[in-house]
Tab-separated table of C-alpha atoms and ligand atoms in Angstrom:
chain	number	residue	atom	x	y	z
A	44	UNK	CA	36.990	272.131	194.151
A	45	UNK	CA	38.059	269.410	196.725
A	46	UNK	CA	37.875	269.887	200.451
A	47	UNK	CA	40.610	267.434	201.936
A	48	UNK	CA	41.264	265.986	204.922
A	49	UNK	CA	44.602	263.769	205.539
A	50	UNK	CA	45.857	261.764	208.381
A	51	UNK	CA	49.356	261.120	208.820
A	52	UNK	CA	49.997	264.651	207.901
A	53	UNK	CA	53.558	264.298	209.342
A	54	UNK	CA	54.779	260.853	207.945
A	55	UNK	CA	56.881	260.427	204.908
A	56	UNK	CA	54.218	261.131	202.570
A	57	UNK	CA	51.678	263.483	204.357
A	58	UNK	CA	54.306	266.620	204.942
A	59	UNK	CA	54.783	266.710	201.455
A	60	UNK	CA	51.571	265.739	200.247
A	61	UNK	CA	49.955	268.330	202.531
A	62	UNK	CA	52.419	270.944	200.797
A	63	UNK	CA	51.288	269.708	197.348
A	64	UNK	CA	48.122	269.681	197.957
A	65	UNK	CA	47.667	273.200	199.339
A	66	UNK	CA	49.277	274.029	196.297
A	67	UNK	CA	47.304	272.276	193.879
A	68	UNK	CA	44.062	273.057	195.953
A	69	UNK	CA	44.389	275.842	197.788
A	70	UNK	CA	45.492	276.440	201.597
A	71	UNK	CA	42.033	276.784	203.036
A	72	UNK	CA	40.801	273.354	201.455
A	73	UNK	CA	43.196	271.338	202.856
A	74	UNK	CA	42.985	269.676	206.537
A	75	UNK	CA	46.388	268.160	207.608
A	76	UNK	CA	45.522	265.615	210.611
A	77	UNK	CA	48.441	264.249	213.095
A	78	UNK	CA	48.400	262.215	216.280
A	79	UNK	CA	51.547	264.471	217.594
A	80	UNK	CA	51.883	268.486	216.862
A	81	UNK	CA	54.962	269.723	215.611
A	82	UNK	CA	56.712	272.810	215.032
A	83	UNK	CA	56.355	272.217	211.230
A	84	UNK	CA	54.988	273.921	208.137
A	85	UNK	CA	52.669	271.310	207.788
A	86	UNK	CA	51.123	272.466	211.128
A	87	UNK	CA	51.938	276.268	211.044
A	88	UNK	CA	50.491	276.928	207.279
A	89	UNK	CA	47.333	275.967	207.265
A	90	UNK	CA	44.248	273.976	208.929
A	91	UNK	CA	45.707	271.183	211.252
A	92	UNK	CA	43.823	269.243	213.904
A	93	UNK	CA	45.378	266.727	216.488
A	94	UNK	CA	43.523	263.140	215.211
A	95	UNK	CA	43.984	259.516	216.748
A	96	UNK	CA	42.897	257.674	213.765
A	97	UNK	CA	41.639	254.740	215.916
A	98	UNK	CA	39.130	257.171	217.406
A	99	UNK	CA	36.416	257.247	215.053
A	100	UNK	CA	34.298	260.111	216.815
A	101	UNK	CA	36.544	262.465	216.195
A	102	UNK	CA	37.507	261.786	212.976
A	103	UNK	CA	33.801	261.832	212.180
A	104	UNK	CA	33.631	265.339	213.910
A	105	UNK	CA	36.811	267.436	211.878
A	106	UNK	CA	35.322	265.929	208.429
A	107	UNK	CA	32.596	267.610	209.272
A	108	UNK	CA	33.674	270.708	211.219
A	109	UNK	CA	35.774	271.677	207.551
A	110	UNK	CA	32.829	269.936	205.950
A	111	UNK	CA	35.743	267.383	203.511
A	112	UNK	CA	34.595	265.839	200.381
A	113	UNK	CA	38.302	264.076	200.011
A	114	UNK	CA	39.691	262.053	202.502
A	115	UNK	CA	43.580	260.826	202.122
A	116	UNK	CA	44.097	258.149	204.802
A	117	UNK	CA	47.959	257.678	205.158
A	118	UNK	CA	48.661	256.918	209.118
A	119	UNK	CA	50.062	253.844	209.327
A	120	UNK	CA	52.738	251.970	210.346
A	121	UNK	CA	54.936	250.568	208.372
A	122	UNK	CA	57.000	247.123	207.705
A	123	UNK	CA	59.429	246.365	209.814
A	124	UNK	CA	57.781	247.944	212.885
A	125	UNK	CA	54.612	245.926	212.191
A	126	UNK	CA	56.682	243.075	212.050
A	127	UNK	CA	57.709	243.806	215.528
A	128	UNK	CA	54.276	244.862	216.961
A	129	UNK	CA	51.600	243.088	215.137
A	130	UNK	CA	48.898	243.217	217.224
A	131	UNK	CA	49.471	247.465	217.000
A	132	UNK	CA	49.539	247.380	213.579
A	133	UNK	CA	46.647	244.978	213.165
A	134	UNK	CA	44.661	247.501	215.481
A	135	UNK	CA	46.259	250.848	214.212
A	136	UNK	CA	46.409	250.100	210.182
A	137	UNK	CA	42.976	247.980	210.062
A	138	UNK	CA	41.275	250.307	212.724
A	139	UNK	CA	42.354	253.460	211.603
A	140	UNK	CA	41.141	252.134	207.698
A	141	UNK	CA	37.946	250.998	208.667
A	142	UNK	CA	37.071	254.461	210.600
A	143	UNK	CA	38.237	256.403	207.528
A	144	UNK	CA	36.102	254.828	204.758
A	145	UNK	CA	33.052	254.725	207.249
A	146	UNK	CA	33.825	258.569	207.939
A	147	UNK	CA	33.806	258.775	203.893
A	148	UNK	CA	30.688	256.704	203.416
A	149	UNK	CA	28.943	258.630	205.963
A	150	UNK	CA	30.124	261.992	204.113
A	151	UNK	CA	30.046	260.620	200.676
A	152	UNK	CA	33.589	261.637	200.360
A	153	UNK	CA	35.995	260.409	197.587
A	154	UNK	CA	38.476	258.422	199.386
A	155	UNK	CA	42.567	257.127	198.694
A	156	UNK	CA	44.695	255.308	201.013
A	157	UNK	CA	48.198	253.767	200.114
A	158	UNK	CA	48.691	250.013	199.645
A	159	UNK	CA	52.431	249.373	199.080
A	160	UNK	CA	54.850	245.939	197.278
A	161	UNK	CA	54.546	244.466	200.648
A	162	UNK	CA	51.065	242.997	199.426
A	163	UNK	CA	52.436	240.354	197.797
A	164	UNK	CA	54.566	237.629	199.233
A	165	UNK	CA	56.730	234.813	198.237
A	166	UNK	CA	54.556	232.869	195.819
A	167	UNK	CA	54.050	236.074	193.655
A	168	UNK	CA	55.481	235.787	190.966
A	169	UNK	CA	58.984	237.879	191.392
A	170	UNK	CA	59.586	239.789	188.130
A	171	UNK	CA	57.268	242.113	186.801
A	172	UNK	CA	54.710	241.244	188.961
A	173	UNK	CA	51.209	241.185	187.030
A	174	UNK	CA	48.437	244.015	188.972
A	175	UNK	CA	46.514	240.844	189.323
A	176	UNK	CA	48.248	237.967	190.978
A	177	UNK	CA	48.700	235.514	193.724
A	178	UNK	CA	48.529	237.954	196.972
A	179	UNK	CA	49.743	236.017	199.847
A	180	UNK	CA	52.025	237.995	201.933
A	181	UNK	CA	53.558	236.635	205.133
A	182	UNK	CA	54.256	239.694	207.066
A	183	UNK	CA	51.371	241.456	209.330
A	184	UNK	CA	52.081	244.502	207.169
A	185	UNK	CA	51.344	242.445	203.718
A	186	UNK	CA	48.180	240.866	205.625
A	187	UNK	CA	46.922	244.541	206.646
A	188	UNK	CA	47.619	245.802	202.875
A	189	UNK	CA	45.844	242.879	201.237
A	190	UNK	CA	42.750	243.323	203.570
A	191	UNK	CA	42.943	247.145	203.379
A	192	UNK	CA	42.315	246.628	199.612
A	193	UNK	CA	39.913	244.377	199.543
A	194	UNK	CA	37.775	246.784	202.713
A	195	UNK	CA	38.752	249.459	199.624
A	196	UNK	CA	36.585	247.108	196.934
A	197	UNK	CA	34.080	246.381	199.707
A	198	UNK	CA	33.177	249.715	200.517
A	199	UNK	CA	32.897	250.896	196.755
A	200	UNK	CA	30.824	248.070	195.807
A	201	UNK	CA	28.539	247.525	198.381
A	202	UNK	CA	28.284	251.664	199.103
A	203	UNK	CA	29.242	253.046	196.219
A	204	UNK	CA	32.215	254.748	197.780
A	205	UNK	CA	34.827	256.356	195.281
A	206	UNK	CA	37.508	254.182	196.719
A	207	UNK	CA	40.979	254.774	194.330
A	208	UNK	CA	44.737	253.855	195.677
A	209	UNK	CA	48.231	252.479	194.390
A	210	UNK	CA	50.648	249.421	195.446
A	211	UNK	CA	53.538	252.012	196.355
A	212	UNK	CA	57.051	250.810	196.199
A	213	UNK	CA	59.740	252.420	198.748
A	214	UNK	CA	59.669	255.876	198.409
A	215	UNK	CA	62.323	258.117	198.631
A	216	UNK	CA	62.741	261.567	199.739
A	217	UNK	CA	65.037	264.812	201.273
A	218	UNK	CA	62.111	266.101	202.692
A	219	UNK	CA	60.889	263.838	205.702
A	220	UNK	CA	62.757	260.642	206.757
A	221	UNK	CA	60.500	257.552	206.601
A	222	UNK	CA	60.376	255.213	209.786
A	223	UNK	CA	60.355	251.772	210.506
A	224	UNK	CA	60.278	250.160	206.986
A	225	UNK	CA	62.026	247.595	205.137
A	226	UNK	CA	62.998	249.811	201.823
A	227	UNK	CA	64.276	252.583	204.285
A	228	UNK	CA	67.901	252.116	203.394
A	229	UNK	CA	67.508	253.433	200.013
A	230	UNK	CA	66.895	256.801	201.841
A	231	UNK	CA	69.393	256.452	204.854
A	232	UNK	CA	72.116	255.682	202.213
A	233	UNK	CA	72.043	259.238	200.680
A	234	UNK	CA	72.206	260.644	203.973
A	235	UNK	CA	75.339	259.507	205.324
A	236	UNK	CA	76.941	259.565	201.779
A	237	UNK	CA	77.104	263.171	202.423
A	238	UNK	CA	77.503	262.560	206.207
A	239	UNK	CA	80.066	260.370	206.556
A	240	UNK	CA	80.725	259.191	203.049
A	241	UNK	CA	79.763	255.843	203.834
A	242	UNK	CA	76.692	253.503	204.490
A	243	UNK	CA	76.346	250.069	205.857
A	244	UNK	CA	73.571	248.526	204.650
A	245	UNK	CA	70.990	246.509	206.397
A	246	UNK	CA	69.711	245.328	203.041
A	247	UNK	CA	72.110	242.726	201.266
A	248	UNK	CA	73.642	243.496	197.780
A	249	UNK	CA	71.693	241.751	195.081
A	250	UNK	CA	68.431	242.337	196.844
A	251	UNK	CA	66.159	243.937	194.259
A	252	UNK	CA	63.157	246.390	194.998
A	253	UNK	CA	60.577	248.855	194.016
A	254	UNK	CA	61.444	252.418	194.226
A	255	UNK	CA	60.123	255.752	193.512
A	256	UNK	CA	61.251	259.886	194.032
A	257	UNK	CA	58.466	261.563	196.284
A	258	UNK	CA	57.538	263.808	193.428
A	259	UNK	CA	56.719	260.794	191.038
A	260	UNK	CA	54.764	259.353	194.208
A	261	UNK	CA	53.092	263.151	194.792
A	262	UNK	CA	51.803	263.179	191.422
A	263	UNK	CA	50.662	259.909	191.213
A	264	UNK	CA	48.225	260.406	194.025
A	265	UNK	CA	46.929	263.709	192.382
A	266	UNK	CA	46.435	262.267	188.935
A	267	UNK	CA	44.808	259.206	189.910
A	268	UNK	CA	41.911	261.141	192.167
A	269	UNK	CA	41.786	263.222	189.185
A	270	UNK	CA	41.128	260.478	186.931
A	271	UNK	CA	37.950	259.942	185.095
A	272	UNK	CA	36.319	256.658	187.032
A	273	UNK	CA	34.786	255.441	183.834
A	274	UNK	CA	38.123	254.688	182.946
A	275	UNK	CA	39.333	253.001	186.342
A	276	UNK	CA	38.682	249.276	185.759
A	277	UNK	CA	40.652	248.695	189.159
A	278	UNK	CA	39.882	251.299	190.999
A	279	UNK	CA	42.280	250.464	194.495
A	280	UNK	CA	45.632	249.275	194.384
A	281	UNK	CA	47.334	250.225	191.279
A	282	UNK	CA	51.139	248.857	190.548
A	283	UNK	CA	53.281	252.036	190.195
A	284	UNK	CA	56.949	252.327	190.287
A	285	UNK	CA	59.473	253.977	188.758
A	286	UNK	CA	63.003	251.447	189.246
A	287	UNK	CA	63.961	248.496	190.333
A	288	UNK	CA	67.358	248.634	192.297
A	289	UNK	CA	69.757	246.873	194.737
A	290	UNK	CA	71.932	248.212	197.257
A	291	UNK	CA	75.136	247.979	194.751
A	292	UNK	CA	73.426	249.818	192.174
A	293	UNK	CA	72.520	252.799	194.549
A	294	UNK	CA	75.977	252.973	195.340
A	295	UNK	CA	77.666	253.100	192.228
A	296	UNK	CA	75.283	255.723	191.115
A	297	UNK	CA	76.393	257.943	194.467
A	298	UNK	CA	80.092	257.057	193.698
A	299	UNK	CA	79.620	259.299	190.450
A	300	UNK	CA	78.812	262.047	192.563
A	301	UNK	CA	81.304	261.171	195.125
A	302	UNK	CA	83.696	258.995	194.092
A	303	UNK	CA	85.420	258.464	197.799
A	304	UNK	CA	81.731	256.805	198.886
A	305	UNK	CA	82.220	253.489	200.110
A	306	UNK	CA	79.726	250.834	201.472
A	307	UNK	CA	79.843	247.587	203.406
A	308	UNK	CA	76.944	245.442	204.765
A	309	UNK	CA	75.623	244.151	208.178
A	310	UNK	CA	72.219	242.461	206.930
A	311	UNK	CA	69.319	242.684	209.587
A	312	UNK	CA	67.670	239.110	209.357
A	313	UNK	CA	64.251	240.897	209.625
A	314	UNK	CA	64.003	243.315	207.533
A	315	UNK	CA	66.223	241.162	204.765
A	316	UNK	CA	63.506	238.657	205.147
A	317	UNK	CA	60.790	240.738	204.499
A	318	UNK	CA	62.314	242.383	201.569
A	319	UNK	CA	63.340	238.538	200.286
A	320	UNK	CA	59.264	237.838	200.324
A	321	UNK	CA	58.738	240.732	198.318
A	322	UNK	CA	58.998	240.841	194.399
A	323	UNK	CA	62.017	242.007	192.637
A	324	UNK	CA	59.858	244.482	189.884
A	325	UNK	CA	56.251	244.850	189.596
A	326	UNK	CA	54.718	245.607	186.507
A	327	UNK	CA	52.556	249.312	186.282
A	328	UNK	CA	51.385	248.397	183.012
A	329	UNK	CA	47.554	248.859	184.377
A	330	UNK	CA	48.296	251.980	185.948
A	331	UNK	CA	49.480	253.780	182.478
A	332	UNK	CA	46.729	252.448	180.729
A	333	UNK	CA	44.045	253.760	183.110
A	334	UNK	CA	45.180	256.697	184.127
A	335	UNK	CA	48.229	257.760	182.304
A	336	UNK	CA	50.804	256.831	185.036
A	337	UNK	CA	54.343	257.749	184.031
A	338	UNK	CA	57.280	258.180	186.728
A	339	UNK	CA	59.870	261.055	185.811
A	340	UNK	CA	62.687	260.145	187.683
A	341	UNK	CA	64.903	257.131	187.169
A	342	UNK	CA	67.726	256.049	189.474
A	343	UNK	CA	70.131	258.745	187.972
A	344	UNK	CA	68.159	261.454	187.870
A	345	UNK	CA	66.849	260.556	191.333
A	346	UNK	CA	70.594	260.777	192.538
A	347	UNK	CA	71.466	263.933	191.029
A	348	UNK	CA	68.591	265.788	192.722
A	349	UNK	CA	68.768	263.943	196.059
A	350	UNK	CA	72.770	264.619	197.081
A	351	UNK	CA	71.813	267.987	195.657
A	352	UNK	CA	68.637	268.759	198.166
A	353	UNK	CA	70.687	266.929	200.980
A	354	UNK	CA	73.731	268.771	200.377
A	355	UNK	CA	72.104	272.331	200.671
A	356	UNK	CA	69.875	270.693	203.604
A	357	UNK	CA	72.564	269.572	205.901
A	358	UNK	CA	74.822	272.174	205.363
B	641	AKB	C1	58.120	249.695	203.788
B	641	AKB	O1	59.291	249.412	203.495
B	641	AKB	O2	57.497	249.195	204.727
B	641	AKB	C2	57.396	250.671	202.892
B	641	AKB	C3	56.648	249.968	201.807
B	641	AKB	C4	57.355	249.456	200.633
B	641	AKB	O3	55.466	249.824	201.906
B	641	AKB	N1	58.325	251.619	202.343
């Protein structure tokens, strides 16, 4: 049975994750970590400690108060706002990595953290996107991804710790809003479709990227710590992603739900150059052959189920 601790409980990922995973593992064995306290479920169901992830005492000290075998390291920030603050995010993403795998080398625990698309840059090569390729990002985010997986391949190598993680695309979700990333309008857009019924993107039409539903991401995490290392050749950073979309195609997908929907654009320079430097598609072929990766949801059924969720959640 795994004994898990996660930071970045209350991010995008970590309030559903921590839901999942009390599922999956049980409410007691599961440790949800936050640098603010909420009135959430993610707080109010089960273990939760406040945690700076820069301050590697006391990240040290809840591992082994619940005495973790698992950590799941998502508190970061993310693209656009690293962008804006580097120096943060070089302290924050790097800082708060390098305290969580010493915490899990120290422990011997088993250990994932997310790298994400924004790994690669412009010389990758754009279309399905080989797992291993030319990785040379120009954003402080892609810099802190690349290093955070090769840290990842450090620390299994030279200590033997079970290191595992994915490349994730944009994720999207009804559940918790993301913040401060470049792939953020592919969640904002199903908001005010039911809001206002109608989005102006920041993103320009014809400006493909990596997407994924939450549950696709969810079980992705699960099955790969799950996943027999004898048959992980890679180990960190695995390609996943279940579509490859544009601003235009999200819209004419929400137009068959409600067909009044309109869109117009007012591109942010920043965040349109970051996704510009990022591939169009990236290929998970490694992914479902060492560990059976396979997303559920395409753009359609994605749709469906998000104005669906929304609908009953902003009523
Ligand atoms: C972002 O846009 O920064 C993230 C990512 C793709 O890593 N969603």
């Amino acid at each position: 049975m795994k004994k898990i601790l996660l930071t970045g409980a209350l991010g995008q990922i970590g309030t559903e994750l921590t839901e999942k995973l009390r599922d999956v593992y049980g409410v007691d064995n599961v440790v949800a970590t936050d640098i603010r306290e909420t009135d959430h479920p993610v707080v109010n169901n089960g273990h939760f400690e406040l945690l700076d992830v820069t301050d590697a005492n006391a990240m040290g000290e809840i591992a082994k108060k619940y005495q973790v075998d698992t950590i799941i390291h998502l508190a970061a920030l993310l693209s656009a706002t690293a962008e804006a603050k580097p120096l943060l995010a070089w302290n924050l993403n790097m800082g708060g990595l390098v305290n969580a795998l010493e915490v899990s080398r120290e422990l011997n625990c088993q250990f994932f953290t997310p790298s994400s698309i924004g790994a690669f840059g412009p010389d990758t090569p754009k279309n399905q996107t080989p797992q291993d390729t030319i990785q040379r990002p120009t954003t402080m985010y892609g810099v802190n991804k690349v290093a955070g997986e090769l840290l990842c391949d450090y620390y299994h190598h030279k200590f033997g710790v079970d290191t595992r993680g994915l490349r994730f695309p944009g994720l999207i979700s009804y559940v918790a809003p993301p913040g401060g990333g470049t792939t953020d309008y592919a969640v904002e857009i199903y908001y005010k479709a039911i809001e206002n019924g109608a989005y102006t993107s920041y993103i320009n039409k014809g400006t493909y990227m990596d997407m994924m539903y939450m549950p696709d991401a969810l079980n992705a995490i699960v099955n790969l710590m799950e996943a027999d290392p004898a048959n992980l050749k890679h180990r960190n950073s695995f390609n996943v992603t279940a579509m490859s979309i544009e601003p235009e195609m999200v819209a004419a997908e929400i137009r068959k739900h409600i067909p009044s929907f309109t869109m117009d654009y007012n591109v942010d320079p920043v965040r349109q150059g970051i996704a510009d430097s990022w591939p169009d598609s990236i290929d998970p072929t490694a992914a479902t052959e060492e560990w059976g990766f396979k997303a559920e949801y395409d753009l359609a059924k994605m749709t469906q189920d998000m104005l669906t969720k929304l609908k009953s959640k902003l009523a």
